CSV table of C-alpha atoms and ligand atoms in Angstrom, one decimal:
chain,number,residue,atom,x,y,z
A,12,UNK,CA,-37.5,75.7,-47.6
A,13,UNK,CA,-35.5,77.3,-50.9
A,14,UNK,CA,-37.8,77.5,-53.7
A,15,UNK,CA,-37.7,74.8,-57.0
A,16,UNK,CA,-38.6,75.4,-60.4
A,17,UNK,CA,-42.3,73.9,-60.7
A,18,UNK,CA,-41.4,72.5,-63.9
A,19,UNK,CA,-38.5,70.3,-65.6
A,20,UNK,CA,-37.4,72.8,-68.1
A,21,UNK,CA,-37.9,75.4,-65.1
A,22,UNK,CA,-34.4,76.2,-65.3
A,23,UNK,CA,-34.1,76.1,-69.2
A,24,UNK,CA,-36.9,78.6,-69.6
A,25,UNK,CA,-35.5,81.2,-66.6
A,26,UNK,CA,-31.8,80.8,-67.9
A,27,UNK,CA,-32.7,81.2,-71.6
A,28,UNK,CA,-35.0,83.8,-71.0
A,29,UNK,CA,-32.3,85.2,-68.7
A,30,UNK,CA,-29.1,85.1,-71.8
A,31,UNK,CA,-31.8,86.0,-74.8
A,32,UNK,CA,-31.8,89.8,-74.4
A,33,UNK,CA,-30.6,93.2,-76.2
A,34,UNK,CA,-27.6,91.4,-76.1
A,35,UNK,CA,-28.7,89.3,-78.9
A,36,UNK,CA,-30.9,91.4,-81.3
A,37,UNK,CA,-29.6,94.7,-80.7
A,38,UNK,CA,-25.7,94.4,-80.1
A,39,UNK,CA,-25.0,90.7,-82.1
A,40,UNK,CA,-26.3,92.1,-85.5
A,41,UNK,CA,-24.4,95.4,-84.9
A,42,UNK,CA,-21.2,93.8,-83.9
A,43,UNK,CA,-21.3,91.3,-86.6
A,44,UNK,CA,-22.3,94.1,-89.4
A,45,UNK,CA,-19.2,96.0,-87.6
A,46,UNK,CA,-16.3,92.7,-88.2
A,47,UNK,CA,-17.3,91.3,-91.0
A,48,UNK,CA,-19.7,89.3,-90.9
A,49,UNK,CA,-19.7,85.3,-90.5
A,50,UNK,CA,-16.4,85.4,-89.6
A,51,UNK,CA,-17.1,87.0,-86.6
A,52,UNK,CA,-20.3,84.4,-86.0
A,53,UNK,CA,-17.8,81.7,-86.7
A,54,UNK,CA,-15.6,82.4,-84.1
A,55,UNK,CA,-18.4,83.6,-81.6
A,56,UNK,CA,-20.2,80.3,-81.9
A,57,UNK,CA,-17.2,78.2,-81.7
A,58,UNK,CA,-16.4,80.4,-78.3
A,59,UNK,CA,-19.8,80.2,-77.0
A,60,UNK,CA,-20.1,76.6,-77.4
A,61,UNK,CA,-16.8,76.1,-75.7
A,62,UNK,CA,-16.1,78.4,-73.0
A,63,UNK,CA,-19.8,79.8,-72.6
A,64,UNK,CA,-20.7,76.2,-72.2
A,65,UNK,CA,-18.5,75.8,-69.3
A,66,UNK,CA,-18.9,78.9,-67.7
A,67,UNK,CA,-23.0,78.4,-67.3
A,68,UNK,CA,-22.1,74.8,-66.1
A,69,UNK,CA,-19.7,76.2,-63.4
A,70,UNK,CA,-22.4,78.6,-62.5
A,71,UNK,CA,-24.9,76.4,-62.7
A,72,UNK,CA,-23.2,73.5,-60.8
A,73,UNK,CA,-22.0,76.0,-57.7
A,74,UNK,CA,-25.7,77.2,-57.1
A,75,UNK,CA,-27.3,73.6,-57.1
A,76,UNK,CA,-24.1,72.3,-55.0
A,77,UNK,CA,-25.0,74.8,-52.5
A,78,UNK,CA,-28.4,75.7,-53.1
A,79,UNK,CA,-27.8,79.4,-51.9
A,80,UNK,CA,-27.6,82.6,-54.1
A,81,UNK,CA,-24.0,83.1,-55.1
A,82,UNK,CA,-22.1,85.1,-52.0
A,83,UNK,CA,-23.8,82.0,-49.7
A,84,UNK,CA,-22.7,79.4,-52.1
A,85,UNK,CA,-18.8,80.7,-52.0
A,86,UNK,CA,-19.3,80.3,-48.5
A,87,UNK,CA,-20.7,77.3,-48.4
A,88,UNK,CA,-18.7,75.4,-50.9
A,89,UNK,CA,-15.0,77.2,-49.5
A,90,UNK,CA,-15.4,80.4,-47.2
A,91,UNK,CA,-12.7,82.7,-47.3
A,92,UNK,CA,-12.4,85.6,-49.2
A,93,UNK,CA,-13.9,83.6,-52.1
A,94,UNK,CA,-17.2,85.5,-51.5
A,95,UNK,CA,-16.1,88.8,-52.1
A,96,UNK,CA,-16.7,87.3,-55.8
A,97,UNK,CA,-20.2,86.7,-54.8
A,98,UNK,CA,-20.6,90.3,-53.5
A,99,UNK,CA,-18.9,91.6,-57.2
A,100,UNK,CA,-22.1,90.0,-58.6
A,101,UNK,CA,-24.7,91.5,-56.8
A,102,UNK,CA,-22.7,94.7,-57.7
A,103,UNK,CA,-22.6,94.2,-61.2
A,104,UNK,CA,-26.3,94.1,-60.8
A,105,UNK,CA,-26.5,97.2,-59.9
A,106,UNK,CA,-24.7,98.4,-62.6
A,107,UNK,CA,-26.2,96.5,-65.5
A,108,UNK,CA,-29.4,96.8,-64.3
A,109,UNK,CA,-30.1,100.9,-64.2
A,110,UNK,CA,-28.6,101.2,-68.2
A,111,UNK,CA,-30.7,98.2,-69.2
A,112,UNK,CA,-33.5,99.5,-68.5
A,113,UNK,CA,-32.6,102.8,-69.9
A,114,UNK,CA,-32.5,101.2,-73.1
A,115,UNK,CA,-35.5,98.5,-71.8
A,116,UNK,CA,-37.3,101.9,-72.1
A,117,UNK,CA,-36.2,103.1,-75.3
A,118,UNK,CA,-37.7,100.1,-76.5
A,119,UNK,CA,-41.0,100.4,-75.2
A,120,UNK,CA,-40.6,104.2,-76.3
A,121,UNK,CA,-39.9,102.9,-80.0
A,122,UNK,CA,-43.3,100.5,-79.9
A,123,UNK,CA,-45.1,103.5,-79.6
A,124,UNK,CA,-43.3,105.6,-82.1
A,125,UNK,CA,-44.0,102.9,-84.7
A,126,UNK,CA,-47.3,102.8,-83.8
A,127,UNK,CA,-47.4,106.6,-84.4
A,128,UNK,CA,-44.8,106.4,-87.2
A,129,UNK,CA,-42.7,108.4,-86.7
A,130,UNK,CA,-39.9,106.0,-85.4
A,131,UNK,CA,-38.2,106.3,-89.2
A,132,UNK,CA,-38.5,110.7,-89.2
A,133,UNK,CA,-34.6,111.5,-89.6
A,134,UNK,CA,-33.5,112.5,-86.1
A,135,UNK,CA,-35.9,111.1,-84.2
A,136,UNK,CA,-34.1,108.9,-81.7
A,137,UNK,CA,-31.5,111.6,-81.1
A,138,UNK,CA,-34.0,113.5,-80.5
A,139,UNK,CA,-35.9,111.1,-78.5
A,140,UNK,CA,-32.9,109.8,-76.2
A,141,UNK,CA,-32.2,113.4,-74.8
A,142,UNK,CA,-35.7,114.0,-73.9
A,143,UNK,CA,-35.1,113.8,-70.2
A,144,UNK,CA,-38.2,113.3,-69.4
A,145,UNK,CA,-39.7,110.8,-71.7
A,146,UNK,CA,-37.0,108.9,-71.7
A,147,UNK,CA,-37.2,108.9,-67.6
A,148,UNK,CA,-40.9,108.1,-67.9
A,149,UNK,CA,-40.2,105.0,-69.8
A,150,UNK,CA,-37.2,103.6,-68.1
A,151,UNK,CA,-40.0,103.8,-64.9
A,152,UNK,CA,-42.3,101.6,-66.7
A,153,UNK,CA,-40.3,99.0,-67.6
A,154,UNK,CA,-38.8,98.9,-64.1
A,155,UNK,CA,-42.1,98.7,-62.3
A,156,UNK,CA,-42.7,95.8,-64.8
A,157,UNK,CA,-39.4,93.9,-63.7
A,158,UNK,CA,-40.2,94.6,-60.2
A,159,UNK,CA,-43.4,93.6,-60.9
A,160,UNK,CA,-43.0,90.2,-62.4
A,161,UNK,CA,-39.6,89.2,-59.5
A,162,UNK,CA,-41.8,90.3,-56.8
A,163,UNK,CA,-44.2,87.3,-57.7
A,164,UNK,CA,-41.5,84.7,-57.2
A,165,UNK,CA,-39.1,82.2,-58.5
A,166,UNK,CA,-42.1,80.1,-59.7
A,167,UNK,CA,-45.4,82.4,-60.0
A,168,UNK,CA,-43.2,85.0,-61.2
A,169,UNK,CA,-40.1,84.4,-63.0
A,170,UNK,CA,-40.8,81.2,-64.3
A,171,UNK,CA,-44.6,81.7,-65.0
A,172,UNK,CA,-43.8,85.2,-66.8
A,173,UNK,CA,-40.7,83.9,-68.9
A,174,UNK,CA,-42.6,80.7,-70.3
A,175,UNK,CA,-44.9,82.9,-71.6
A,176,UNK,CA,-42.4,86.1,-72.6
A,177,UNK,CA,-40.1,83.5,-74.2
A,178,UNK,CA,-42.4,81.4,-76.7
A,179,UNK,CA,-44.2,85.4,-78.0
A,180,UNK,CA,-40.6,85.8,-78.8
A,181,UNK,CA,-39.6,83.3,-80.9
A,182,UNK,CA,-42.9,83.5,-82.6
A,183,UNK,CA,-42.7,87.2,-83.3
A,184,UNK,CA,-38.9,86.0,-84.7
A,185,UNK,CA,-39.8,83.3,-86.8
A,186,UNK,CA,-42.3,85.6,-88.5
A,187,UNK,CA,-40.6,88.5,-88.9
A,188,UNK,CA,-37.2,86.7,-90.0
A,189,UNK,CA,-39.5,85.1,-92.8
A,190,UNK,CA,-40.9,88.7,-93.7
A,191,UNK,CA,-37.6,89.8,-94.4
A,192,UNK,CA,-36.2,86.5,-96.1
A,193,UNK,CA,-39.2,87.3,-98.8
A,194,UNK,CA,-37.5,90.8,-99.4
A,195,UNK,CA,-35.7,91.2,-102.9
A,196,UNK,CA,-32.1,91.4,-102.5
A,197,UNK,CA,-32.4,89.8,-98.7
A,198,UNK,CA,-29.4,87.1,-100.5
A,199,UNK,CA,-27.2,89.5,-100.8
A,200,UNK,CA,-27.8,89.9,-96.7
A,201,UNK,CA,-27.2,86.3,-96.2
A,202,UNK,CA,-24.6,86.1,-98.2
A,203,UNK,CA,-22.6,88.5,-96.1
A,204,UNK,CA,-23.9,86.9,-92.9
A,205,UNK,CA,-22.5,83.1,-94.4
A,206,UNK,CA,-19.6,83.7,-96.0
A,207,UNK,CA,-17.1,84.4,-94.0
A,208,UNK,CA,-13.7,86.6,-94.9
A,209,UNK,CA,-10.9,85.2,-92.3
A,210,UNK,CA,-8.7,88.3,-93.9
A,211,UNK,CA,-10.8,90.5,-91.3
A,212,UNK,CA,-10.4,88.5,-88.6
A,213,UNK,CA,-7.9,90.6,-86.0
A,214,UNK,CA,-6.9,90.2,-82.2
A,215,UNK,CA,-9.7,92.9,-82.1
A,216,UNK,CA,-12.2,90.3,-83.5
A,217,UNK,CA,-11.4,87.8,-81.2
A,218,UNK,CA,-11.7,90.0,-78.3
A,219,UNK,CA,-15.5,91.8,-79.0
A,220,UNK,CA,-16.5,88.1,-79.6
A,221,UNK,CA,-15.2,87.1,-75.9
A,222,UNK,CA,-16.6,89.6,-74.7
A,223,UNK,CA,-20.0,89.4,-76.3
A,224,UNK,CA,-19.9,85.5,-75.6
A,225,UNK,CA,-20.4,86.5,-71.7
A,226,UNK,CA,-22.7,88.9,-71.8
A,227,UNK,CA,-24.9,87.2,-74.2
A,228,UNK,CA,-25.0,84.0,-71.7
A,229,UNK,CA,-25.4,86.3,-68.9
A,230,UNK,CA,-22.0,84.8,-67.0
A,231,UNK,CA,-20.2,86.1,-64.7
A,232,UNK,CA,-22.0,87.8,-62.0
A,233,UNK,CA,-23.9,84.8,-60.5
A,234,UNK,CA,-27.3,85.0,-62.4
A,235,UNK,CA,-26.9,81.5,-63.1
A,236,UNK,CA,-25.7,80.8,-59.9
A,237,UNK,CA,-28.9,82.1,-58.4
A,238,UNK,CA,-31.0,79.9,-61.2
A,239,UNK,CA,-29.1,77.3,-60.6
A,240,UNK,CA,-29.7,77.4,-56.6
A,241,UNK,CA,-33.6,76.7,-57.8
A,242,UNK,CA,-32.5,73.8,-59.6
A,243,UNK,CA,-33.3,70.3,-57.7
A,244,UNK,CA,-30.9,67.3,-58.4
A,245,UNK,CA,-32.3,65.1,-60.1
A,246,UNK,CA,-31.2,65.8,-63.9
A,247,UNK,CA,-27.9,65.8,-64.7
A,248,UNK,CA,-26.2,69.6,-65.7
A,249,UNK,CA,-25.3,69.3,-69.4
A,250,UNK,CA,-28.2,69.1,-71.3
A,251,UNK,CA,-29.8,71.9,-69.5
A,252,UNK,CA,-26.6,73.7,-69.9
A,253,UNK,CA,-26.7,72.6,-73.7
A,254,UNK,CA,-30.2,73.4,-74.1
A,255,UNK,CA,-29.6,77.5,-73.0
A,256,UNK,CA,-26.5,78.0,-75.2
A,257,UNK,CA,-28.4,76.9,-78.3
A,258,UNK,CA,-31.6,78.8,-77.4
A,259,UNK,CA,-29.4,81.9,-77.0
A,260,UNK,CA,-27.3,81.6,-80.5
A,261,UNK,CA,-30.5,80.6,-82.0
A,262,UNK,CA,-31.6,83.6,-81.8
A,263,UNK,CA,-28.6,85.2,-82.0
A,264,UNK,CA,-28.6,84.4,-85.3
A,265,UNK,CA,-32.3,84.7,-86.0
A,266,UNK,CA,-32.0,88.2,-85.6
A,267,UNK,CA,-29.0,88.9,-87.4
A,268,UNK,CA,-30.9,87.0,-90.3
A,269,UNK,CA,-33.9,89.3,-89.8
A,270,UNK,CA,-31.6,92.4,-89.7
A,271,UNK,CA,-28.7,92.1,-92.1
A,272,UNK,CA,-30.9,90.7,-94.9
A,273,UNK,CA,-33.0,93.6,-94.4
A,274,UNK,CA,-30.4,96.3,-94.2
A,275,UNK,CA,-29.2,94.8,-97.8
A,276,UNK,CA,-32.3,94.9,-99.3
A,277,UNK,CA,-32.7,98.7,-98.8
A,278,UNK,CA,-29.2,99.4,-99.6
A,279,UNK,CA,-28.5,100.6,-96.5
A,280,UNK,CA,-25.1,100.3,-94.2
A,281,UNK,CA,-24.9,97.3,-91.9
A,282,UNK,CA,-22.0,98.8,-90.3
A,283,UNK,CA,-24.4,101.4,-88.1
A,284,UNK,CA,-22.7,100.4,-84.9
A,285,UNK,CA,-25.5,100.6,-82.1
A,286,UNK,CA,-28.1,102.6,-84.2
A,287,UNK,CA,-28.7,99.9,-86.7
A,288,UNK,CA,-31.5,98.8,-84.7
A,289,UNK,CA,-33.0,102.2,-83.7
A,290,UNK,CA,-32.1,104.4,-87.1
A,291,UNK,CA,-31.5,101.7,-89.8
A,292,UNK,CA,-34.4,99.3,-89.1
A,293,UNK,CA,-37.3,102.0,-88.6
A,294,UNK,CA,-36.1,102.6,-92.3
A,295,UNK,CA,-36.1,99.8,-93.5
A,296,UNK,CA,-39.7,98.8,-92.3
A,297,UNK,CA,-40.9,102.3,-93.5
A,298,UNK,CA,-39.9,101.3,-97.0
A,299,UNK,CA,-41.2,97.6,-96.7
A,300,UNK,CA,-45.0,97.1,-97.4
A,301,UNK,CA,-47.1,96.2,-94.1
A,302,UNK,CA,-43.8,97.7,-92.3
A,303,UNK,CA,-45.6,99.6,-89.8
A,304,UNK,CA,-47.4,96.7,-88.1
A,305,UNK,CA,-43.6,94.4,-88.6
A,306,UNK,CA,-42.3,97.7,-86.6
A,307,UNK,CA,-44.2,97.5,-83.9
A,308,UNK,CA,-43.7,93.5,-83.8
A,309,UNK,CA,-40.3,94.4,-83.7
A,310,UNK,CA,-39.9,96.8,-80.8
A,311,UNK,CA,-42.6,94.4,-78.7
A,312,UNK,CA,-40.2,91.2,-79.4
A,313,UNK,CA,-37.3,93.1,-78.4
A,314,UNK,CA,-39.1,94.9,-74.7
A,315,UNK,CA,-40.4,91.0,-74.4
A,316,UNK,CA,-36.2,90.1,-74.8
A,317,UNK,CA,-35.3,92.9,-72.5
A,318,UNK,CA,-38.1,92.2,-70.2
A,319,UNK,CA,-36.4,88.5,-69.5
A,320,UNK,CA,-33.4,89.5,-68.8
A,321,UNK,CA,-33.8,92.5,-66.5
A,322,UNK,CA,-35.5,90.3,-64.1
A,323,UNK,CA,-32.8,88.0,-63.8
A,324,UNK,CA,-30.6,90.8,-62.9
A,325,UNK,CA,-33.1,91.8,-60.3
A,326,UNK,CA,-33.4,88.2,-58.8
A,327,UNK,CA,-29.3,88.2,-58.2
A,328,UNK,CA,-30.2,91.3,-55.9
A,329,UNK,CA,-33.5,89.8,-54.2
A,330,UNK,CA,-32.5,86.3,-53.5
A,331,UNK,CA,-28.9,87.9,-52.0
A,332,UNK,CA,-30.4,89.4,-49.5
A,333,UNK,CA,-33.5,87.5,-48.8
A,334,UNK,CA,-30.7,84.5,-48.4
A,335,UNK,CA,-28.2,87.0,-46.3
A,336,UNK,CA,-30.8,88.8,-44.2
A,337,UNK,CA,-33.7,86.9,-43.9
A,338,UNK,CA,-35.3,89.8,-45.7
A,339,UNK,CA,-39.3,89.1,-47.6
A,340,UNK,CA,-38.7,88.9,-51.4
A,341,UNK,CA,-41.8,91.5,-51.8
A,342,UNK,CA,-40.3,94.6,-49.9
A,343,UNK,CA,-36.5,93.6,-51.0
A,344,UNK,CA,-37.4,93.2,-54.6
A,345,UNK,CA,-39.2,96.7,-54.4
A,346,UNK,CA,-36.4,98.6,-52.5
A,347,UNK,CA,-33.2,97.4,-54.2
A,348,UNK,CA,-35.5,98.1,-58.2
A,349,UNK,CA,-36.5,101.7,-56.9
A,350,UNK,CA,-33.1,102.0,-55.7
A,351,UNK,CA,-31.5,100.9,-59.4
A,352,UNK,CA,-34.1,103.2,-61.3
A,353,UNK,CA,-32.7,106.0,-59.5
A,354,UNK,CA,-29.4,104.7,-60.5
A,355,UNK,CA,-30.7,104.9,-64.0
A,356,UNK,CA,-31.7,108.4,-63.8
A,357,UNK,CA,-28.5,109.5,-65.0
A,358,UNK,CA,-27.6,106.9,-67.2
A,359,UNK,CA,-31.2,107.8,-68.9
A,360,UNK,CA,-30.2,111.9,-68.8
A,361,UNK,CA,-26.5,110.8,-70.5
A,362,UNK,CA,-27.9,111.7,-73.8
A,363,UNK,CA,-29.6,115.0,-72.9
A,364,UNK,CA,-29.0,116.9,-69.6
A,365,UNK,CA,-26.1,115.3,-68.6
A,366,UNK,CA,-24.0,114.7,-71.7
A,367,UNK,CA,-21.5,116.6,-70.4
A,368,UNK,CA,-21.0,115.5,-66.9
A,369,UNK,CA,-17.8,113.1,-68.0
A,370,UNK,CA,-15.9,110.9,-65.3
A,371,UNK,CA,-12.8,108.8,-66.8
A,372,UNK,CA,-14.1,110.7,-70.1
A,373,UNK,CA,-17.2,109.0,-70.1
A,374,UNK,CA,-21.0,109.2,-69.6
A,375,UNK,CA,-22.1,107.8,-66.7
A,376,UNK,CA,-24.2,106.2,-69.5
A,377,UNK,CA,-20.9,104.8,-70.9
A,378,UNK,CA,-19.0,103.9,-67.8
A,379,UNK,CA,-21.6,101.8,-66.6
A,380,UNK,CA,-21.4,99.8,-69.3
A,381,UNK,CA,-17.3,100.0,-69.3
A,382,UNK,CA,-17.6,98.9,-66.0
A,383,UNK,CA,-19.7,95.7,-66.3
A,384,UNK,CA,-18.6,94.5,-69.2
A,385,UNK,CA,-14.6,95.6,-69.2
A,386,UNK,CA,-14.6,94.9,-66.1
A,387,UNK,CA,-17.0,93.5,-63.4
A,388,UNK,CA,-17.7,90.5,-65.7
A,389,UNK,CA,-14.7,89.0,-66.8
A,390,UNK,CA,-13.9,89.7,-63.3
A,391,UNK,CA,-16.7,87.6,-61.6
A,392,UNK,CA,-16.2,84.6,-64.3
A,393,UNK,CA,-12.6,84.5,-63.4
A,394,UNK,CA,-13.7,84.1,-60.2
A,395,UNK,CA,-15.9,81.3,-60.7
A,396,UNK,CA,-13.9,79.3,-63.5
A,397,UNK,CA,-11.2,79.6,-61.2
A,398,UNK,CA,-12.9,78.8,-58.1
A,399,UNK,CA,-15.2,75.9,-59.3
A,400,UNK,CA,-11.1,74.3,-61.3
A,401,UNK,CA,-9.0,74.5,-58.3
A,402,UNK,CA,-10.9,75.2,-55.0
A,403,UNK,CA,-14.6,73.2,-55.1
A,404,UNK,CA,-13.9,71.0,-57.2
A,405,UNK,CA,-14.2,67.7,-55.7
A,406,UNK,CA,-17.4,68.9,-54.5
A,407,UNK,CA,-18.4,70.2,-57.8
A,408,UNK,CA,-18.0,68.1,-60.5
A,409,UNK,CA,-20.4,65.4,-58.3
A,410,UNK,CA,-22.7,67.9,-59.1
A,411,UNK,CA,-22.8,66.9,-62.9
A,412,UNK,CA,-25.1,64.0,-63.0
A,413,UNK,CA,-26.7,64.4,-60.2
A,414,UNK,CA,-28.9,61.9,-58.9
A,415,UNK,CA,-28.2,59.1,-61.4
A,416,UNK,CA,-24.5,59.1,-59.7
A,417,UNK,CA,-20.9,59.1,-61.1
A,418,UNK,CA,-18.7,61.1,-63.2
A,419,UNK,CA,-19.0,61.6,-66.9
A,420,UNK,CA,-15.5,60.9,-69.2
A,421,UNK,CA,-15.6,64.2,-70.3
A,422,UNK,CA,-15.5,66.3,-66.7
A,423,UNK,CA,-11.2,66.2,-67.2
A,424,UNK,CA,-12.1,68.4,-69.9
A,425,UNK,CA,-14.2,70.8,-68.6
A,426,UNK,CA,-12.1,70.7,-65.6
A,427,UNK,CA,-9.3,72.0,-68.0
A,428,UNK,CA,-11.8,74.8,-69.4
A,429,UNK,CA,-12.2,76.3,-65.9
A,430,UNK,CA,-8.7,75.9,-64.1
A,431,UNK,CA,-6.1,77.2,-66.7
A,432,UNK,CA,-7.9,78.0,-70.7
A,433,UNK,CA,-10.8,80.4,-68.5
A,434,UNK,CA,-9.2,81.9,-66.0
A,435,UNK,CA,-6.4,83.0,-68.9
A,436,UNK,CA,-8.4,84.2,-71.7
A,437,UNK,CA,-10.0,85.8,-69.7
A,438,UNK,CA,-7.5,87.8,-67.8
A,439,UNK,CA,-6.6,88.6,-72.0
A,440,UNK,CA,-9.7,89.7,-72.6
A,441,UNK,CA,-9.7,92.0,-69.3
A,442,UNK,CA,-5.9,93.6,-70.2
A,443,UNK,CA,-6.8,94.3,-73.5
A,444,UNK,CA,-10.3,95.8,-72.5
A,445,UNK,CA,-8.7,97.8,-70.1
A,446,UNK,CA,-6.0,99.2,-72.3
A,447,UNK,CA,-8.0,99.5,-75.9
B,31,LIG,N1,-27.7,88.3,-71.4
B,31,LIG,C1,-28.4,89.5,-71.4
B,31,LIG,C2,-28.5,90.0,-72.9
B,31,LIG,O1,-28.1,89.3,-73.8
B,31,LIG,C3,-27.8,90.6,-70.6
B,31,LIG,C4,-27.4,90.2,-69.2
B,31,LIG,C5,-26.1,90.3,-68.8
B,31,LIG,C6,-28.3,89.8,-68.4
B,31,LIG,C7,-25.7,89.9,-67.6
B,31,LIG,C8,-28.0,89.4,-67.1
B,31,LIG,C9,-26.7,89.4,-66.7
B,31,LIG,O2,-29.1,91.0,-73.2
C-alpha cells in the first residue's frame, strides 16, 4: 500500500519544508537588493499568490488524483506522451539536485568558518569555493545527510526530519531578524525593502520574479506531485495549498528583513548579486556585537533550509522508480544520491579546477542551473498547467474538496489560471530566458 503522511499537516510540513530553501534566503534578498526593492516583492507576491498558488494545486491535485509519483500519475490520469513531462521531472532532479548541494555544502563549510571566524577575512569564499577538495568534502556530507534522512521514508524520514528542520528554522529567523531590527540605521533597510519605486519596474523585473516564483515553490518538476501522491482525501486542496505559499513568502520576506536591514546598517551595498549572503553578511556580523555566535545561527538556519529541500528533490527520484520498478526505497535512494554527488563533482570544481572547462559558455556549474531554471522548469509547469486545464480535467478538479464532495465557485478560475494565463506566461518567461 502507497504510504500517507502520519499526520494532518503531513503534507504542509514536507511541501513547505520542500519550497523554504536557498531559494528564499540566499537568492530572494539578492534579487530584491538587485531590482529595487519592494517593488520587486510587490509584484513577486502578487505572482506567487496567483499563479504559484495554482501551480502547487495542479501539482498537488494530479498526485492525490492518482496517488502515483508524477510519470505514473500522467499515465494514470491520460497516457500518451503526456508522461514524457513526468520523466522531464525526474531529470530536472538530477540537475538541481548535484549544484544544490554544492552550495548545501558551502553552507555547512560557512558554519564552520564562522565558528573559526574567518568567514568575514576578505577573499575567503573565493578562496574557499575553488578549493576542490574542501568544497568536494562538504558537498559529500550534506549528500550522505539527504540520503540519509529519504532513505528513512515518507513518514520516519521526510516528514519526521522536516517537522523538526522546519520549526529550528523559523526560530533561528525570528531571532536573528529581531537582532538585526535592533541595529541603528536597520530603518533605512526597511525603508528600501517597503517602499516601493514602480520607475524600476522593467519587463526584466517581471521576468526574474516569474522565474523566482517557481523555483521558490519548488513547481514544475513534480515534487509536489510526489507529496501530493502521500496525501489521503480527506481535506479539501486549498488550504493546504494556501498554507505552503504563505509559509514560503513568510520567510521569504523574513529573511530579506534580516538581510537588507543589516546590509544598511553597515553601509554596505545590497546590490551584491549572489555574494551578499556569503561576502556581505560575514561582514556585517563581524562588525555587530555577539556577531560571531548570530553567524554561525545563520549558516545553521540556512544548511537546515537547504537540508529540506534537497530531500525533496531526492524523493522525486526514489519514489519514480520504486513506483516504476518495484525497486526498495533504501538501495534506490542510495544509488540514484551517490549517482547525483558525482554529478556534483564538477559543478563543485566549477570554481577552481574546472573554471575553464566552458560548454554553451558556461560552467557546468552555470549550465546546470540555466538548464533547470531557463529551462526544465518552466518546461515541466507548462506541462502540468496545461495538462491538469485541458486534458484531466474532469478528473481533476473533483479532486479539490475531496471527501466532503462537490465543486467550489471558484474552480472556473483556477481552471482559467492553468489552461490559457499558465501555459502563456510561461512560454514568455521561457522565450525571454532563452534569448536574454
Ligand atoms: N524551492 C527550493 C528553494 O527555494 C528549491 C527547489 C526547486 C527545490 C525545485 C525542489 C525543486 O530553495
Amino acid at each position: 500500500m502507497r504510504a500517507h503522511w502520519r499526520t494532518r499537516t503531513g503534507f504542509i510540513i514536507a511541501a513547505a519544508g520542500s519550497a523554504v530553501g536557498l531559494g528564499n534566503i540566499w537568492r530572494f534578498p539578492y534579487m530584491a537588493g538587485e531590482n529595487g526593492g519592494a517593488a520587486f516583492i510587490l509584484i513577486y507576491l502578487a505572482l506567487i499568490f496567483t499563479l504559484g498558488f495554482s501551480v502547487l494545486m495542479a501539482e498537488q491535485a494530479m498526485g492525490r488524483a492518482s496517488q502515483h509519483s508524477p510519470v505514473r500519475a500522467f499515465r494514470s490520469l491520460k497516457g500518451g506522451f503526456w508522461p514524457v513531462f513526468g520523466m522531464i521531472g525526474v531529470l530536472t532532479a538530477f540537475v538541481i539536485l548535484p549544484f544544490y548541494s554544492v552550495v548545501g555544502g558551502w553552507t555547512l563549510g560557512y558554519i564552520w568558518k564562522s565558528i573559526e571566524g574567518v568567514a568575514r577575512e576578505k577573499g575567503a569564499f573565493g578562496a574557499f569555493i575553488s578549493d576542490g577538495g574542501l568544497t568536494i568534502l562538504f558537498h559529500a556530507i550534506f549528500m550522505a545527510m539527504t540520503i540519509w534522512i529519504v532513505h528513512s521514508g515518507v513518514r520516519n524520514g521526510i516528514e519526521k526530519w522536516t517537522r523538526v528542520l522546519l520549526t529550528l528554522l523559523l526560530v533561528l529567523l525570528i531571532l536573528l531578524a529581531i537582532r538585526v531590527l535592533l541595529l541603528p540605521g536597520a530603518e533605512k533597510g526597511i525603508e528600501f525593502f517597503f517602499s516601493p519605486d514602480f520607475s524600476k519596474v522593467t519587463e526584466d523585473t517581471i521576468h526574474a520574479a516569474l522565474s523566482q516564483a517557481f523555483f521558490s515553490l519548488s513547481l514544475g518538476m513534480g515534487v509536489m506531485i510526489t507529496y501530493g501522491s502521500y496525501m489521503s482525501r480527506e481535506k479539501p486542496l486549498a488550504g493546504d495549498a494556501a498554507w505552503v505559499v504563505g509559509l514560503d513568502s513568510m520567510v521569504a520576506i523574513l529573511a530579506g528583513l534580516v538581510i537588507l536591514p543589516a546590509v544598511f546598517a553597515f553601509g554596505l551595498d545590497p546590490k551584491a548579486g549572489p555574494s551578499l549572503t556569503f561576502i556581505t553578511l560575514p561582514e556585517v556580523f563581524a562588525q555587530m556585537p555577539g556577531g560571531k555566535i548570530f553567524g554561525v545561527l545563520f549558516f545553521l538556519m540556512l544548511t537546515v533550509a537547504a537540508l529540506t529541500s534537497s530531500i525533496s528533490l531526492l524523493e522525486v527520484v526514489t519514489a519514480h522508480l520504486e513506483d516504476e520498478y518495484q525497486l526498495s526505497r533504501v538501495p534506490t535512494s542510495i544509488g540514484a544520491g551517490l549517482l547525483m554527488f558525482l554529478l556534483g563533482i564538477p559543478c563543485a570544481l566549477s570554481f577552481g579546477a574546472m573554471a575553464d572547462v566552458t560548454l554553451f559558455g558556461m560552467t557546468f556549474f552555470d549550465l546546470m542551473d540555466y538548464l533547470s531554471g531557463k529551462i526544465l522548469l518552466p518546461l515541466g509547469a507548462m506541462g502540468i498547467t496545461f495538462f491538469v486545464g485541458w486534458v484531466a480535467w474532469s478528473r481533476v478538479v473533483q479532486e479539490l474538496n475531496g471527501e466532503q464532495g462537490g465543486i467550489p465557485g471558484w474552480a472556473s478560475l483556477w481552471r482559467l489560471m492553468c489552461a490559457v494565463i499558465a501555459p502563456l506566461l510561461i512560454l514568455w518567461i521561457m522565450f525571454e530566458g532563452i534569448a536574454g
